[in-house]
Coordinates of C-alpha atoms and ligand atoms in Angstrom, one line a residue:
M1 CA 9.7 34.5 198.9
R2 CA 10.0 36.1 195.5
V3 CA 6.6 35.7 193.9
L4 CA 5.3 36.3 190.4
V5 CA 1.9 37.5 190.5
T6 CA -0.1 37.5 187.1
G7 CA -3.3 39.8 186.6
A8 CA -1.4 41.7 189.3
A9 CA -3.5 45.1 188.1
G10 CA -6.6 43.3 188.9
T11 CA -9.2 43.3 191.5
I12 CA -7.6 40.5 193.2
G13 CA -4.1 40.9 192.1
Q14 CA -4.0 44.7 193.7
V15 CA -5.0 42.9 197.1
V16 CA -2.4 40.3 196.9
T17 CA 0.8 42.1 195.8
V18 CA 0.0 44.4 198.5
G19 CA -0.7 41.9 201.0
L20 CA 2.2 39.5 200.3
T21 CA 4.5 42.6 200.5
D22 CA 3.0 43.7 203.6
R23 CA 4.1 40.0 204.8
G24 CA 7.7 40.3 203.8
H25 CA 7.6 38.5 200.3
D26 CA 8.9 40.1 197.4
V27 CA 6.3 40.6 194.3
V28 CA 7.0 40.6 190.6
G29 CA 4.1 42.0 188.8
L30 CA 2.6 40.9 185.5
D31 CA -0.2 42.1 183.4
L32 CA -1.7 43.5 180.4
A33 CA -2.3 46.5 181.9
P34 CA 0.6 48.9 183.3
Q35 CA 1.6 49.3 186.9
P36 CA -1.0 51.2 189.2
M37 CA 0.2 54.2 190.6
G38 CA 2.3 54.1 194.0
E39 CA 3.3 50.5 193.5
V40 CA 7.2 50.0 193.4
W41 CA 7.7 46.6 192.6
P42 CA 9.4 45.2 189.3
W43 CA 6.4 44.9 186.7
H44 CA 6.1 43.3 183.4
V45 CA 3.5 44.3 180.9
A46 CA 3.1 41.0 179.0
D47 CA 0.3 38.8 177.7
C48 CA 0.4 35.1 179.6
T49 CA -1.2 33.4 176.4
D50 CA 2.2 34.3 174.8
P51 CA 4.6 31.5 175.8
D52 CA 7.7 33.5 174.5
A53 CA 6.5 36.7 176.4
V54 CA 6.1 34.5 179.9
R55 CA 9.4 32.8 179.3
A56 CA 11.1 36.2 178.8
V57 CA 9.9 37.3 182.0
F58 CA 11.2 34.1 183.7
D59 CA 14.7 34.8 182.1
E60 CA 14.7 38.1 183.3
E61 CA 13.6 37.6 186.8
H62 CA 14.6 35.3 189.7
I63 CA 11.3 33.6 190.8
D64 CA 10.1 31.2 193.6
G65 CA 6.7 30.6 193.1
V66 CA 3.9 32.2 190.5
V67 CA 0.6 33.2 191.9
H68 CA -1.6 33.2 188.9
L69 CA -4.5 35.2 189.0
A70 CA -4.6 36.5 185.5
G71 CA -7.8 35.7 183.3
H72 CA -11.4 37.2 182.3
P73 CA -13.4 37.0 185.4
G74 CA -16.6 36.3 183.4
E75 CA -18.3 34.3 180.6
A76 CA -16.9 34.3 176.9
G77 CA -16.8 32.1 174.2
L78 CA -15.3 28.7 174.2
P79 CA -12.0 29.5 172.4
D80 CA -11.7 32.9 174.4
A81 CA -12.5 31.0 177.9
L82 CA -9.6 28.3 177.1
A83 CA -7.1 30.9 176.1
S84 CA -8.0 32.9 179.1
H85 CA -7.7 30.0 181.8
A86 CA -6.2 27.0 180.0
V87 CA -3.4 28.5 177.8
T88 CA -2.5 31.2 180.3
T89 CA -1.8 28.5 182.8
A90 CA 0.2 26.2 180.3
A91 CA 2.5 28.9 179.2
L92 CA 3.4 29.7 182.9
L93 CA 3.6 26.1 183.8
D94 CA 5.9 25.4 180.8
A95 CA 8.4 28.2 182.1
C96 CA 8.4 26.7 185.5
V97 CA 9.6 23.7 184.3
A98 CA 12.2 25.6 182.1
H99 CA 13.3 27.4 185.4
D100 CA 12.6 25.0 188.2
V101 CA 10.0 26.8 190.0
T102 CA 8.0 24.2 192.0
R103 CA 5.4 26.3 193.6
F104 CA 2.2 27.4 191.7
V105 CA -1.0 28.9 193.2
Y106 CA -4.0 29.2 190.7
A107 CA -7.2 31.6 191.0
S108 CA -9.6 29.0 190.1
S109 CA -13.2 29.2 190.5
N110 CA -16.3 27.9 192.4
H111 CA -17.8 27.7 188.5
A112 CA -15.5 24.6 188.0
V113 CA -18.5 23.0 190.2
G114 CA -20.8 25.6 189.5
R115 CA -23.5 23.3 188.0
T116 CA -23.7 21.1 191.0
P117 CA -27.2 21.2 192.6
R118 CA -27.1 22.9 195.9
R119 CA -27.4 20.6 198.8
D120 CA -24.9 19.5 201.5
L121 CA -21.5 21.3 202.2
L122 CA -19.6 20.7 198.9
G123 CA -16.2 19.0 199.1
V124 CA -13.3 19.2 196.8
D125 CA -13.7 15.6 195.8
A126 CA -16.8 16.6 193.6
R127 CA -16.7 15.9 190.1
P128 CA -15.9 18.7 187.8
R129 CA -19.3 20.3 186.8
P130 CA -18.8 23.7 185.2
D131 CA -21.7 26.0 184.8
T132 CA -20.1 27.9 181.9
F133 CA -17.4 28.0 179.4
Y134 CA -15.7 30.1 181.9
G135 CA -16.0 27.1 184.4
V136 CA -15.0 24.8 181.7
G137 CA -11.7 26.9 181.4
K138 CA -11.1 26.6 185.4
V139 CA -11.6 22.7 185.1
A140 CA -9.3 22.8 182.0
A141 CA -6.3 24.7 184.1
E142 CA -7.1 22.6 187.2
A143 CA -6.3 19.6 184.9
L144 CA -3.0 21.0 183.8
L145 CA -2.1 21.5 187.3
S146 CA -2.6 18.1 188.1
L147 CA -0.4 17.0 185.1
Y148 CA 2.3 19.1 185.9
A149 CA 2.3 18.0 189.5
D150 CA 2.5 14.6 188.4
R151 CA 4.9 14.8 185.7
Y152 CA 7.2 17.5 187.0
G153 CA 6.4 17.2 190.8
I154 CA 5.2 21.2 190.7
D155 CA 3.4 21.9 193.9
A156 CA 0.1 23.1 192.4
V157 CA -2.5 24.5 194.9
S158 CA -6.0 25.3 192.9
C159 CA -8.0 27.8 195.2
R160 CA -11.8 28.0 194.0
I161 CA -12.5 31.3 194.6
G162 CA -16.0 32.3 195.8
S163 CA -17.0 35.8 195.5
F164 CA -14.1 38.2 196.5
R165 CA -15.5 41.5 197.3
P166 CA -14.8 44.3 200.0
E167 CA -18.2 43.2 201.5
P168 CA -21.0 40.3 200.6
T169 CA -23.7 42.1 198.3
S170 CA -26.3 39.7 198.1
V171 CA -27.9 36.5 200.1
R172 CA -26.0 34.0 197.8
E173 CA -22.5 36.0 198.8
L174 CA -23.5 35.6 202.4
S175 CA -22.2 31.8 201.6
T176 CA -19.8 32.6 199.2
W177 CA -17.9 35.8 200.4
L178 CA -14.1 35.8 200.2
S179 CA -12.8 38.8 202.3
P180 CA -9.8 40.5 200.9
D181 CA -7.9 39.8 204.1
D182 CA -8.8 36.0 204.0
G183 CA -7.7 36.2 200.2
V184 CA -4.1 37.3 201.1
R185 CA -4.0 34.8 203.9
M186 CA -5.3 31.8 201.6
V187 CA -2.6 32.8 198.9
E188 CA 0.1 32.8 201.1
A189 CA -0.8 29.6 202.9
A190 CA -1.0 27.9 199.6
L191 CA 2.5 29.6 198.7
T192 CA 4.1 28.2 201.7
V193 CA 2.7 25.0 203.1
P194 CA 5.5 22.7 202.7
A195 CA 4.9 19.7 199.8
P196 CA 1.2 20.0 198.9
G197 CA 1.5 18.3 195.6
F198 CA -1.8 18.9 193.7
A199 CA -4.1 20.5 195.8
V200 CA -7.8 21.8 195.4
I201 CA -9.2 24.1 198.3
Y202 CA -12.2 26.4 198.3
G203 CA -11.6 30.2 198.9
I204 CA -14.4 31.7 201.0
S205 CA -13.9 33.3 204.2
A206 CA -15.4 31.6 207.7
N207 CA -18.8 32.2 206.5
T208 CA -21.7 30.7 209.0
R209 CA -23.6 29.8 205.8
A210 CA -20.7 28.7 203.9
W211 CA -21.6 26.4 201.1
W212 CA -18.4 24.7 200.6
D213 CA -16.0 22.7 202.8
L214 CA -13.2 24.7 204.2
E215 CA -11.4 21.9 205.8
P216 CA -9.1 21.1 202.5
G217 CA -7.9 24.5 203.0
R218 CA -7.3 24.3 206.7
V219 CA -5.3 21.3 206.4
L220 CA -2.8 23.4 204.1
G221 CA -2.8 26.3 206.7
Y222 CA -5.5 28.5 205.5
E223 CA -7.1 29.4 208.4
P224 CA -10.2 32.2 207.4
L225 CA -10.8 34.9 210.1
D226 CA -13.8 36.9 208.5
D227 CA -17.4 35.9 208.5
A228 CA -19.9 37.3 205.8
E229 CA -22.3 37.0 208.7
T230 CA -21.3 40.1 210.1
F231 CA -22.8 41.9 207.1
A232 CA -26.3 40.0 207.2
D233 CA -28.3 42.8 208.7
R234 CA -27.3 45.0 205.5
I235 CA -28.5 42.7 202.9
A236 CA -32.0 42.9 201.6
P237 CA -33.8 39.9 200.3
G238 CA -33.5 40.0 196.4
A239 CA -35.9 38.6 193.8
D240 CA -33.2 36.4 192.5
D241 CA -32.3 34.5 195.9
E242 CA -34.0 31.3 195.3
A243 CA -32.7 30.8 191.7
E244 CA -29.2 31.9 192.9
G245 CA -29.5 29.2 195.6
A246 CA -30.3 26.5 193.4
F247 CA -26.7 25.7 191.9
V248 CA -23.4 26.2 193.5
G249 CA -22.7 28.7 190.7
G250 CA -25.4 31.0 191.5
P251 CA -26.3 33.0 188.3
F252 CA -23.9 31.3 186.2
A253 CA -25.7 28.3 186.3
G254 CA -28.9 30.3 185.0
P255 CA -30.3 30.6 181.5
F256 CA -29.0 34.0 181.2
Y257 CA -25.3 32.6 180.7
Y258 CA -26.5 30.3 178.2
R259 CA -24.6 30.8 174.6
A260 CA -23.2 28.7 171.8
A261 CA -19.9 27.5 172.6
L262 CA -18.4 28.7 169.1
E263 CA -20.6 31.5 168.4
S264 CA -18.7 35.2 167.7
S265 CA -19.0 37.6 170.2
Ligands
15L301 C1 -16.2 34.4 189.9 O1 -15.4 33.4 189.6 C2 -16.5 35.2 188.8 O2 -15.0 35.6 188.6 C3 -16.9 36.6 189.5 O3 -17.2 37.3 188.6 C4 -18.2 36.2 190.7 O4 -19.1 35.9 189.7 C5 -17.6 34.9 191.5 O5 -17.1 33.7 190.7 C6 -19.1 34.4 192.3 O6 -19.5 33.1 192.0 O7 -19.6 35.1 192.7

């Protein structure tokens, strides 16, 4: 499969591009940044908020599917958050429609439901409950995927990623960790499962202490193999553990992240 990966120079992007290539896919990278040293696949420096720039990439490259990872990974004001997550997604979806690309995998986030109080295992049917403007941007992007799936038949899988790190670094991450290898497994499953329509899955490893239901991912063929528990004896208890366990979004749900929606940064 020939896959356009946005945010290809980012933390997840570098792992996913290499992982998909290792698994026999052809990758086309797109990022604001230049191609990392040593990588050899086609590369486009472009801003995904610019529909003309995005269309130009699709005009030039044959693409079978999109993995949209680009986006600011932290909190911002509302206009920036919507641009970073919703506008980029819309520009890519419009290009998909224009070029008959019918597979779209999206790096959403647990912060789309981050303000949900932590109780039982959370399913994908929980109502959108963002914890930040970052989360609002992810909810808006997921709404666009749903709209384009209904209108144009695009198969759109939204992966609500937890904590993508080489290793878990806190007690919360023993529940929310997504290992690099499982990240690649998840993206490949979402890209290749036949006819998922619009689907939401949680992007975490097979963590013993998982907070979110892995079953919707397994239905799509995402079978995680790693477990954060392997690292549990290296994680010291922290002063913020209790607060970070109160809501799905951990620290993003706390007062440190409160800000006015339209305040200039
Ligand atoms: C995310 O979506 C963020 O991009 C990242 O910075 C982490 O905070 C992660 O979620 C998380 O919840 O651990």
